[in-house]
CSV table of C-alpha atoms and ligand atoms in Angstrom, one decimal:
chain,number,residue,atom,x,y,z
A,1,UNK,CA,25.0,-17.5,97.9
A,2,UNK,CA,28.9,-16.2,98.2
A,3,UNK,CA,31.1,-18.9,99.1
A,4,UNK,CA,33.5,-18.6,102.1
A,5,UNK,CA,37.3,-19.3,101.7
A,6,UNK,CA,40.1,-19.5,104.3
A,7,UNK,CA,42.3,-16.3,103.0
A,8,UNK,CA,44.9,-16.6,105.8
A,9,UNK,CA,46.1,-18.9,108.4
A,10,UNK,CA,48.5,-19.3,111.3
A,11,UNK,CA,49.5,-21.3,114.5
A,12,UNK,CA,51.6,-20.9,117.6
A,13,UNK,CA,52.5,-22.9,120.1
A,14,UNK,CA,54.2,-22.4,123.3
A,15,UNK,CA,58.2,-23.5,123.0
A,16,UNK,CA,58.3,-25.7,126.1
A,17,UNK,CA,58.4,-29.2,125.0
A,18,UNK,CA,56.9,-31.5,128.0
A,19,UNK,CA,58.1,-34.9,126.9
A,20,UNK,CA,56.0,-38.1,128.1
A,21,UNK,CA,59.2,-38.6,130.4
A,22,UNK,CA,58.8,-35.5,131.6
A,23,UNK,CA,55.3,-36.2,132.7
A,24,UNK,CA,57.1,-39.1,135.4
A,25,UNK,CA,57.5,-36.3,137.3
A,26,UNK,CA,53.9,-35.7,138.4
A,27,UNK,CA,52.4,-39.3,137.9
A,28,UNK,CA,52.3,-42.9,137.7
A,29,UNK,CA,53.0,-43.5,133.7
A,30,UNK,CA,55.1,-44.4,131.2
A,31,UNK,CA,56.4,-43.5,127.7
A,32,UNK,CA,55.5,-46.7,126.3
A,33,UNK,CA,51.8,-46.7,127.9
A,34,UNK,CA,51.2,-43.0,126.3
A,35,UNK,CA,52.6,-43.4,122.7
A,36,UNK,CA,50.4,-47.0,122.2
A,37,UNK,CA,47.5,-46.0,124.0
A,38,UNK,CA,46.9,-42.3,122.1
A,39,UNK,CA,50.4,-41.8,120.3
A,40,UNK,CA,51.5,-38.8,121.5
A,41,UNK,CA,55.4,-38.4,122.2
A,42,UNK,CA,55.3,-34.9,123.1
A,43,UNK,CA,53.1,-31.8,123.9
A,44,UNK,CA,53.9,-28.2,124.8
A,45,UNK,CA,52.4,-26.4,127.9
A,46,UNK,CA,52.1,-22.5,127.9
A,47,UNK,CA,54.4,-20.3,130.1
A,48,UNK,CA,52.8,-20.2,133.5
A,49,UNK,CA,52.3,-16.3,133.6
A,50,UNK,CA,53.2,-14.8,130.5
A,51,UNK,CA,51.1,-16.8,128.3
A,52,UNK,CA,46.9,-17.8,128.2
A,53,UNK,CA,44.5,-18.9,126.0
A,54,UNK,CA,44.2,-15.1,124.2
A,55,UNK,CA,47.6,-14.4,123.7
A,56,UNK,CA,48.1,-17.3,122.1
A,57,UNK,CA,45.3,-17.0,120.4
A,58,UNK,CA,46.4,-13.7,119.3
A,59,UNK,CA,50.2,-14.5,117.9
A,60,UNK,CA,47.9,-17.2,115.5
A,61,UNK,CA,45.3,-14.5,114.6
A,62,UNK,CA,48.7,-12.5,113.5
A,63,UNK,CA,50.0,-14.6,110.9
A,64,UNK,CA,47.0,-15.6,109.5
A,65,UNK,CA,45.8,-12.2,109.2
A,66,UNK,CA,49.1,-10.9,107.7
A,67,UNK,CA,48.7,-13.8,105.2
A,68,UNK,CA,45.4,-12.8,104.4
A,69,UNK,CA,47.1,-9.6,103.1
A,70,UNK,CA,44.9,-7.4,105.8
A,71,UNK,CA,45.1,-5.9,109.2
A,72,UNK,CA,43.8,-6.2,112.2
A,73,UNK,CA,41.6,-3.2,111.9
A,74,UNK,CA,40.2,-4.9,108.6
A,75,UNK,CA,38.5,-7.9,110.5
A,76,UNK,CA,34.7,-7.4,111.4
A,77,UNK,CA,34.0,-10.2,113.3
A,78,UNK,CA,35.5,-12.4,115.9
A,79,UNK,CA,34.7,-16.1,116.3
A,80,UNK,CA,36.6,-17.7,119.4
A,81,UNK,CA,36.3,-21.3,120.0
A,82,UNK,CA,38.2,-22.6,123.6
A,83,UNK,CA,37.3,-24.7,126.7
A,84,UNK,CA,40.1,-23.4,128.3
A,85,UNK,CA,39.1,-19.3,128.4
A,86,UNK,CA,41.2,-17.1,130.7
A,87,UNK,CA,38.1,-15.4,132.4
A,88,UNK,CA,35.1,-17.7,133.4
A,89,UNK,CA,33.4,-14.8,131.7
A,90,UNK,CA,34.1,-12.3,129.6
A,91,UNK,CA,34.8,-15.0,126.9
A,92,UNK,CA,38.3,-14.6,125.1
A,93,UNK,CA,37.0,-13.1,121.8
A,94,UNK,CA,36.8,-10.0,123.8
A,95,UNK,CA,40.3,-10.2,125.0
A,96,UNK,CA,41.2,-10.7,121.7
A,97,UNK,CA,39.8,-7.7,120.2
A,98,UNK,CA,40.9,-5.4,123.1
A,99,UNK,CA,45.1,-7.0,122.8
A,100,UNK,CA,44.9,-6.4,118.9
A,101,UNK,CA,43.5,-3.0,119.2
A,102,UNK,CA,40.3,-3.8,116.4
A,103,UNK,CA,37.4,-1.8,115.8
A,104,UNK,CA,34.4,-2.5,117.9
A,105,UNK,CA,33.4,-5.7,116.1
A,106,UNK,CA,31.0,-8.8,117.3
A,107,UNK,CA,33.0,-11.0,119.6
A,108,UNK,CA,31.6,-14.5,119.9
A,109,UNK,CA,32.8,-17.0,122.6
A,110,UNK,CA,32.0,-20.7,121.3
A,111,UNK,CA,32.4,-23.5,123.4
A,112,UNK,CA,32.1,-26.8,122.1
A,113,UNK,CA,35.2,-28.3,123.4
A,114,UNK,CA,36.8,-30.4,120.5
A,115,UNK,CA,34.5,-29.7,117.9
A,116,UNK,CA,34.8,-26.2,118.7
A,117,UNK,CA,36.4,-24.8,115.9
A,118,UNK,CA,34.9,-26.7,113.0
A,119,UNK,CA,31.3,-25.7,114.7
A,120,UNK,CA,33.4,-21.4,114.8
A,121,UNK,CA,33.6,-21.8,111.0
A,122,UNK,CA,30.8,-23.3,110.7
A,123,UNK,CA,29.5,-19.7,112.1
A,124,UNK,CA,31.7,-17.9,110.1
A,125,UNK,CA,30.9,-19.5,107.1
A,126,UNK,CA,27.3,-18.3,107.3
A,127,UNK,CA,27.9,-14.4,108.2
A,128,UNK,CA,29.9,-14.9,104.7
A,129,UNK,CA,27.7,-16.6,103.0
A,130,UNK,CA,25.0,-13.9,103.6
A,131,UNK,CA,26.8,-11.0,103.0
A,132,UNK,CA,27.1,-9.5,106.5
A,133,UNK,CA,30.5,-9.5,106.9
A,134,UNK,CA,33.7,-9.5,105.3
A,135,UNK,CA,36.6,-10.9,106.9
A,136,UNK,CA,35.9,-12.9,109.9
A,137,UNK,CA,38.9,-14.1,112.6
A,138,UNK,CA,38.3,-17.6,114.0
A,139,UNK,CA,40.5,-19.0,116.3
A,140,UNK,CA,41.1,-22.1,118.5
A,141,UNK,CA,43.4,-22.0,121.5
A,142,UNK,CA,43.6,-23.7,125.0
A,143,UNK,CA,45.5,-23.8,127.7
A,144,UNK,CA,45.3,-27.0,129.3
A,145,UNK,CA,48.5,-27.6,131.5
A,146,UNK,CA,46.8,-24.7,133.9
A,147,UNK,CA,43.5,-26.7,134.6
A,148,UNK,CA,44.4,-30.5,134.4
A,149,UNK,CA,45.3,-32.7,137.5
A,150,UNK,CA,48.5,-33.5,137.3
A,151,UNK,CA,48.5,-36.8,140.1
A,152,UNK,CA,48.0,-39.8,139.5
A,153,UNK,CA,44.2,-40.1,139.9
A,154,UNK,CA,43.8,-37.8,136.6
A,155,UNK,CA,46.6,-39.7,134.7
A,156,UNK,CA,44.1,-41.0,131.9
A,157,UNK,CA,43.2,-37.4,131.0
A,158,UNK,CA,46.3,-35.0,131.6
A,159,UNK,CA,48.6,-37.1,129.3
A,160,UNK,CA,46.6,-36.4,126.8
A,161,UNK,CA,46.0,-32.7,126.3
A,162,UNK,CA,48.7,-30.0,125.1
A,163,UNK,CA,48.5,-26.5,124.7
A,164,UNK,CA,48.2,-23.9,121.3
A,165,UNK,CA,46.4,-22.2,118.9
A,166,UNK,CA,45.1,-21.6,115.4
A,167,UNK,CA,43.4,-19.2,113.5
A,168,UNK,CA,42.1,-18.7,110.0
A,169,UNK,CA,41.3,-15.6,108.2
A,170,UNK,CA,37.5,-16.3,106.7
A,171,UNK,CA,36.2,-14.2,103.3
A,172,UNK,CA,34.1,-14.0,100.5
A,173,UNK,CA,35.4,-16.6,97.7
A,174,UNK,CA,36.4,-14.7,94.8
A,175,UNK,CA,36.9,-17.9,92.3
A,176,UNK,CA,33.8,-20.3,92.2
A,177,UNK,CA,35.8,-23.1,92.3
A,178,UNK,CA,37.4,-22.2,95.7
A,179,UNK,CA,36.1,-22.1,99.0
A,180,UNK,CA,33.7,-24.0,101.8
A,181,UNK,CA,31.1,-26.4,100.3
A,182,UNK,CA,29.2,-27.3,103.4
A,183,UNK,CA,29.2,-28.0,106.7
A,184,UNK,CA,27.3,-30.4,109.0
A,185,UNK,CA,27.5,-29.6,112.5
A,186,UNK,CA,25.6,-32.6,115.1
A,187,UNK,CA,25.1,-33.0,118.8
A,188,UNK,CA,23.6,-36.2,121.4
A,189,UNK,CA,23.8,-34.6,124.6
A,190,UNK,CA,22.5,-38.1,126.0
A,191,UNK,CA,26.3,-38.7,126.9
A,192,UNK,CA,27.1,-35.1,127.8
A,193,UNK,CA,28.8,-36.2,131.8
A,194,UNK,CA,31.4,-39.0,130.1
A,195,UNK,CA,34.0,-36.2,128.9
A,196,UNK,CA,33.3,-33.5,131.9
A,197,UNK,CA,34.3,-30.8,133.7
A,198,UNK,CA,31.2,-30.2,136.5
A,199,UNK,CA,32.7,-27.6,138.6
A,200,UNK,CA,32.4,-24.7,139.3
A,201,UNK,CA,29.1,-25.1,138.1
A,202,UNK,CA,25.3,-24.7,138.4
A,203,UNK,CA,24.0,-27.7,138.0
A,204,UNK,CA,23.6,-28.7,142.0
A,205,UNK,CA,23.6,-32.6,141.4
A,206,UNK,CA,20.6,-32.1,139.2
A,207,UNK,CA,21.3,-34.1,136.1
A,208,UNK,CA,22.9,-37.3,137.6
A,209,UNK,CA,22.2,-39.5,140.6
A,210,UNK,CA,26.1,-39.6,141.0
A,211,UNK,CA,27.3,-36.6,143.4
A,212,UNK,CA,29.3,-34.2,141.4
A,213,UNK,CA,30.0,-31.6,143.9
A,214,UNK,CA,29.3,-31.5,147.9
A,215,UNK,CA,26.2,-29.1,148.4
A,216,UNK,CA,24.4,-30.4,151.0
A,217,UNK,CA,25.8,-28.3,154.1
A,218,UNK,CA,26.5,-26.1,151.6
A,219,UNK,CA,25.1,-22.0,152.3
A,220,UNK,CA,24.0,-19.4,149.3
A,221,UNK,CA,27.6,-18.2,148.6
A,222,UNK,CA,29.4,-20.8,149.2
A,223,UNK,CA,28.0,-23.5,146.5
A,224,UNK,CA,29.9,-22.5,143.4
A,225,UNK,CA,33.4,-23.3,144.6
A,226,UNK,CA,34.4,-24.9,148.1
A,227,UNK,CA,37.5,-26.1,149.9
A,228,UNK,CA,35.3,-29.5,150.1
A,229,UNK,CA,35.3,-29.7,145.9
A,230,UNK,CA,38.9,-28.9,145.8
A,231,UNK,CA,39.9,-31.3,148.5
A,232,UNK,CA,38.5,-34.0,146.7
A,233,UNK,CA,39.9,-33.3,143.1
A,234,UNK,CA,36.2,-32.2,142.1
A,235,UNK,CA,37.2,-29.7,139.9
A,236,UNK,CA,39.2,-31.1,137.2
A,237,UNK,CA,37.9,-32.7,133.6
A,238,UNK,CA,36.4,-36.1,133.7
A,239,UNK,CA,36.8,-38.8,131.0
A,240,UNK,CA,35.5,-42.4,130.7
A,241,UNK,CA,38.1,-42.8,127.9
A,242,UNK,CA,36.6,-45.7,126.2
A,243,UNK,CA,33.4,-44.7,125.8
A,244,UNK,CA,34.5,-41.3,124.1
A,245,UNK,CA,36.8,-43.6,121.7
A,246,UNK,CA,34.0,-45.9,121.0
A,247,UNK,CA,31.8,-43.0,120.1
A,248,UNK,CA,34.0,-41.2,118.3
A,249,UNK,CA,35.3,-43.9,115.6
A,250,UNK,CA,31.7,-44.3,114.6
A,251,UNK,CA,30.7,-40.4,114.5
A,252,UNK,CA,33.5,-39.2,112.5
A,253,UNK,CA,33.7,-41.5,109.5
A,254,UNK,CA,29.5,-40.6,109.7
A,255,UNK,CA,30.4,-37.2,109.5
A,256,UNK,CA,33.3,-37.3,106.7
A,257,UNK,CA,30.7,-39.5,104.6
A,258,UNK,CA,28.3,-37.0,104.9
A,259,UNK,CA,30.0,-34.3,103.8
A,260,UNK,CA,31.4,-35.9,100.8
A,261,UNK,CA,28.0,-37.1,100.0
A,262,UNK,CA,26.4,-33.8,100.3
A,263,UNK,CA,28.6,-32.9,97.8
A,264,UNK,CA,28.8,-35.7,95.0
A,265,UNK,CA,32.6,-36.7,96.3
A,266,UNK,CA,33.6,-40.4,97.9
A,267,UNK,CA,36.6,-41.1,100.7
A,268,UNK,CA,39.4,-41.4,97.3
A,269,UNK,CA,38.9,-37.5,96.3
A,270,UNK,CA,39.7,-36.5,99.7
A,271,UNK,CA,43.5,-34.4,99.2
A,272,UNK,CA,43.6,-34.4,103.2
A,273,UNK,CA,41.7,-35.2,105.7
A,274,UNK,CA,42.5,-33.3,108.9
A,275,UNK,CA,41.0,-34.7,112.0
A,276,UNK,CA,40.8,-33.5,115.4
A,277,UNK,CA,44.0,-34.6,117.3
A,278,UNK,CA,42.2,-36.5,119.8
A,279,UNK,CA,44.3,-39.8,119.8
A,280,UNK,CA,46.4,-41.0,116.8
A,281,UNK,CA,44.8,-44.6,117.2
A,282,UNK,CA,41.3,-43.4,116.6
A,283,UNK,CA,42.9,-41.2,113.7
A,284,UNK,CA,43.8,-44.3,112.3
A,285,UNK,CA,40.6,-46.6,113.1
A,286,UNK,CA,38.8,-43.8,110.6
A,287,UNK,CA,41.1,-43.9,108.1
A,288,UNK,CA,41.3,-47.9,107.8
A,289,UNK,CA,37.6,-47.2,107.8
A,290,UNK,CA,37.5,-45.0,105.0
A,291,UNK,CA,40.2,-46.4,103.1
A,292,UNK,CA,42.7,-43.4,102.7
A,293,UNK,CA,46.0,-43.8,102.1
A,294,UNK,CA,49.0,-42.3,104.8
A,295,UNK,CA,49.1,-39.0,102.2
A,296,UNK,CA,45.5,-38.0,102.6
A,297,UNK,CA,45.0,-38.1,106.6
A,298,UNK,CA,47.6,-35.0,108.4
A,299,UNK,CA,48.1,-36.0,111.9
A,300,UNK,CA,50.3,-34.2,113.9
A,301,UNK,CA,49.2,-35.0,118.1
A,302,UNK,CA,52.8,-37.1,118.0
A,303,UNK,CA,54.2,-34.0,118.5
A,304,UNK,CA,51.2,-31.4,120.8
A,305,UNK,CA,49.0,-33.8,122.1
A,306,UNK,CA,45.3,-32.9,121.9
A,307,UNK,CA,44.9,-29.1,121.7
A,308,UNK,CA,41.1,-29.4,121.1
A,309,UNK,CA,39.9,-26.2,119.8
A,310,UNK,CA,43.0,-25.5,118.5
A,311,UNK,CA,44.2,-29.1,117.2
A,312,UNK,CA,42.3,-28.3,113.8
A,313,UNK,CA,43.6,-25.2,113.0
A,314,UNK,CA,46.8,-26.3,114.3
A,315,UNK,CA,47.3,-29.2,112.0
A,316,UNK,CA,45.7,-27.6,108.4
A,317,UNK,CA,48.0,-25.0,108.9
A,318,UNK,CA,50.7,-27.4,109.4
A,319,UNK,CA,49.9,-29.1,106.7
A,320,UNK,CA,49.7,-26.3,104.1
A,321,UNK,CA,53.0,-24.7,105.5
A,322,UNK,CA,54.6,-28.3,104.3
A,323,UNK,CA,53.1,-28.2,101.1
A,324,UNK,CA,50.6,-31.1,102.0
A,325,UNK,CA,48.0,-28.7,100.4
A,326,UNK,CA,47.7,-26.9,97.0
A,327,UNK,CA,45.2,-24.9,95.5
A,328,UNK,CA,42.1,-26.6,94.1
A,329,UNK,CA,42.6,-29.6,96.7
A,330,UNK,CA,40.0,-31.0,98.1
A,331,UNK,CA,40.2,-31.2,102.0
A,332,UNK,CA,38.0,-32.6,104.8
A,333,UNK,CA,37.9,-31.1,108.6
A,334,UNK,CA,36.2,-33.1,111.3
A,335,UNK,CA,36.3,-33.1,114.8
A,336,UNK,CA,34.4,-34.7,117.7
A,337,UNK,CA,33.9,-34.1,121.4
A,338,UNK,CA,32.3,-33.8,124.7
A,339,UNK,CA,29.2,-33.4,124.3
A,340,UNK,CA,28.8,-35.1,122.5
A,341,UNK,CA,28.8,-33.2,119.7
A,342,UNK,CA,30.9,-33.6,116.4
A,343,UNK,CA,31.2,-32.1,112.6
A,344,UNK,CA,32.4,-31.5,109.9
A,345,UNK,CA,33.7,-29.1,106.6
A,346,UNK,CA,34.5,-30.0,103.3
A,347,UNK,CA,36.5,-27.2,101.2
A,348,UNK,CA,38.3,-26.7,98.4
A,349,UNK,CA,41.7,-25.1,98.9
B,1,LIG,C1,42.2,-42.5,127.4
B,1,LIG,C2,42.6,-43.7,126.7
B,1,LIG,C3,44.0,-43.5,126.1
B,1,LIG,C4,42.8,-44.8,127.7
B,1,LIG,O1,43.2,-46.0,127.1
B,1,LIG,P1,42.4,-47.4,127.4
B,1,LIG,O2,43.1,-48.4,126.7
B,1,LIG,O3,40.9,-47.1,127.1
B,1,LIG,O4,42.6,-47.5,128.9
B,1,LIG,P2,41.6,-47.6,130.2
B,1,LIG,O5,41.0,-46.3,130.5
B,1,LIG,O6,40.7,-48.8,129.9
B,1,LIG,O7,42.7,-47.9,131.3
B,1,LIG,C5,43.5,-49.0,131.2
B,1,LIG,C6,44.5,-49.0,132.4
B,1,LIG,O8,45.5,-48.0,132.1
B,1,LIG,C7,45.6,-47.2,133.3
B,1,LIG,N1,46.0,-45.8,132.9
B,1,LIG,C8,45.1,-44.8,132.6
B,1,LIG,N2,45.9,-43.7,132.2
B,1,LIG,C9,47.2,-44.1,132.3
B,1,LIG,C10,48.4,-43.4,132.1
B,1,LIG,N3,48.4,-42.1,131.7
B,1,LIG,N4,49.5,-44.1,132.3
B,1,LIG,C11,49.5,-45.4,132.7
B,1,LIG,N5,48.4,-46.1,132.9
B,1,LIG,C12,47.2,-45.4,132.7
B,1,LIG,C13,44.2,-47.2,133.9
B,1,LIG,O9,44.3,-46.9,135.3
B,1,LIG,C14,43.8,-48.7,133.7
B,1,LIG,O10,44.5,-49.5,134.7
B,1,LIG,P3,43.8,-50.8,135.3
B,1,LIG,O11,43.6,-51.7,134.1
B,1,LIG,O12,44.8,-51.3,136.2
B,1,LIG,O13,42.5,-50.3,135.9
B,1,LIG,C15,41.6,-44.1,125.6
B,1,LIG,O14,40.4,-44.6,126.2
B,1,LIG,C16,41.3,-43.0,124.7
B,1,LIG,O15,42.1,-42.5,124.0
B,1,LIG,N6,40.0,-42.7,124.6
B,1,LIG,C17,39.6,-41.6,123.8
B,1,LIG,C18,39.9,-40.3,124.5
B,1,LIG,C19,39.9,-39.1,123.7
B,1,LIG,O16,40.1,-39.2,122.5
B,1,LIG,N7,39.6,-38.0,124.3
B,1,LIG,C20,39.5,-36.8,123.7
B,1,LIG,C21,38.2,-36.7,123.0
B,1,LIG,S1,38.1,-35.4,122.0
């Protein structure tokens, strides 16, 4: 079968640097606790009104389209990974397709959080691979400084998370040594509550015995969003943060390993491994893990935090616009998330 390769790629992120100092403003924190605890130093949060999820979305899908040596009316299918979409529904590959004035292509909406983007070209990567389609856009974006609590009581999770976006430019390989070699894409839902947003939702207290929402005096129309769940900070993303760090440092060296076993390779022919920016310190844990050096792990959440969706994108397209990767390298995505669910691609640049 055709081989998919990344033909074009591009990032943006908002220009408004939100130091952790800047964060005092808001909440009970501190530099110090925030760069040892996850590493981050900075993040950037979208303009208020003028930006969301699409547009930024959009000025990624740009570049990596004009690097792709195409146009917008070229692309024939849309992948959009975000948790963070600007309409509950429509989903933002819509939006997408309407700002860059594209021909009436698929528009898929993928949400799986973190993982989201490596699971998008995981999508992608099959429509190529049978023929169907020819260039396909997938992006990443969020916008998480307009949906996080920013007192206090949601400290552990808002410090954490930055906005952004990326976007690759997905076609048929034309050299056989080039392209995606496989990717392995895994889920356990038995933890799906420990990294959470419940409301607005449908699940009426069904899944845990913990109240999520209020319902009880609740009427038909007045279930899916209530003063009471605002009121008591029931809307907002939930974390038990150690639990999703102990997961994850076992999940993704499991999912690096087998990729590189599916393919005959071990941890040292790895050029770069670029792993979700979910915290620099479990970043690290895998690569002590696997045994890379400094030069084959990009990490760049110092600098935007945790754009989930986007943090992939963000950071191989960082890393190729240093120089960090050259043709015929061999590179390693992986990501994990709520969910959980987790995955991974190996490619050759
Ligand atoms: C979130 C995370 C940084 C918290 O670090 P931790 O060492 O596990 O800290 P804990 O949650 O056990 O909390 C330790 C203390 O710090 C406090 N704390 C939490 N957030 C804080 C903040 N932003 N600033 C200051 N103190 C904070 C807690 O209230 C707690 O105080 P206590 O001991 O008085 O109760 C860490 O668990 C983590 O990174 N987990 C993975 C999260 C992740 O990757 N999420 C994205 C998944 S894709």
């Amino acid at each position: 079968m055709q081989k998919s390769k990344i033909a074009g790629i591009g990032m943006y992120v908002p220009s408004n640097v939100v130091t952790n100092n800047d964060l005092l403003k808001y909440m009970d924190t501190s530099d110090e606790w925030i760069q040892e605890r996850t590493g981050i130093k900075e993040r950037r949060y979208a303009h208020r009104t003028e930006e969301t999820t699409t547009t930024m979305g959009v000025e990624a899908s740009k570049i990596a389209i004009e690097r792709a040596g195409i146009t917008p009316q070229d692309i024939d299918f849309i992948v959009f990974a975000t948790l963070s979409p600007d309409y509950y529904f429509p989903g933002c590959g819509v939006l997408l397709q309407r700002a860059m004035k594209m021909k009436e292509v698929g528009a898929l909406d993928v949400r799986n959080q973190c993982s989201g983007f490596v699971y998008a070209l995981s999508v992608a990567d099959q429509f190529i691979k049978t023929g169907m389609y020819k260039n396909i856009l997938v992006v990443g974006s969020e916008k998480h400084s307009f949906g996080l609590d920013f007192t206090t009581r949601g400290r552990n999770v808002s410090v954490i998370f930055g906005d952004g976006a990326g976007a690759v430019v997905l076609q048929p390989a034309t050299n056989k040594d080039q392209g995606i070699l496989s990717t392995h894409l895994h889920s356990d839902g038995e933890s799906a509550e420990i990294l959470a947003m419940f409301n607005p939702g449908t699940h009426a207290n069904h899944w845990m015995d913990q109240s999520l929402a209020d319902f009880d005096e609740a009427e038909i129309g007045q279930m899916f969003f209530s003063h009471n769940m605002i009121d008591k900070a029931q809307v907002f993303p939930n974390m038990d943060g150690p639990a999703v760090f102990k997961k994850a440092v076992v999940k993704f060296p499991e999912v690096i390993m087998e990729a590189l076993t599916a393919n005959g390779y071990q941890p040292s022919d790895i050029a770069v491994l670029i792993p979700h920016q979910a915290n620099l310190r479990i970043a690290q844990f895998v690569q002590q893990k696997l045994k890379l050096t400094d030069d084959q792990v990009y990490n760049n959440i110092q600098q935007y935090g945790n754009t989930t969706a986007a943090s992939v994108p963000i950071a191989l397209c960082e890393a190729w616009e240093k120089g960090k990767i050259k043709e015929g390298d061999l590179v390693c995505l992986a990501a994990f998330g709520s969910g959980f669910t987790w995955g991974s691609a190996l490619l050759k640049w």
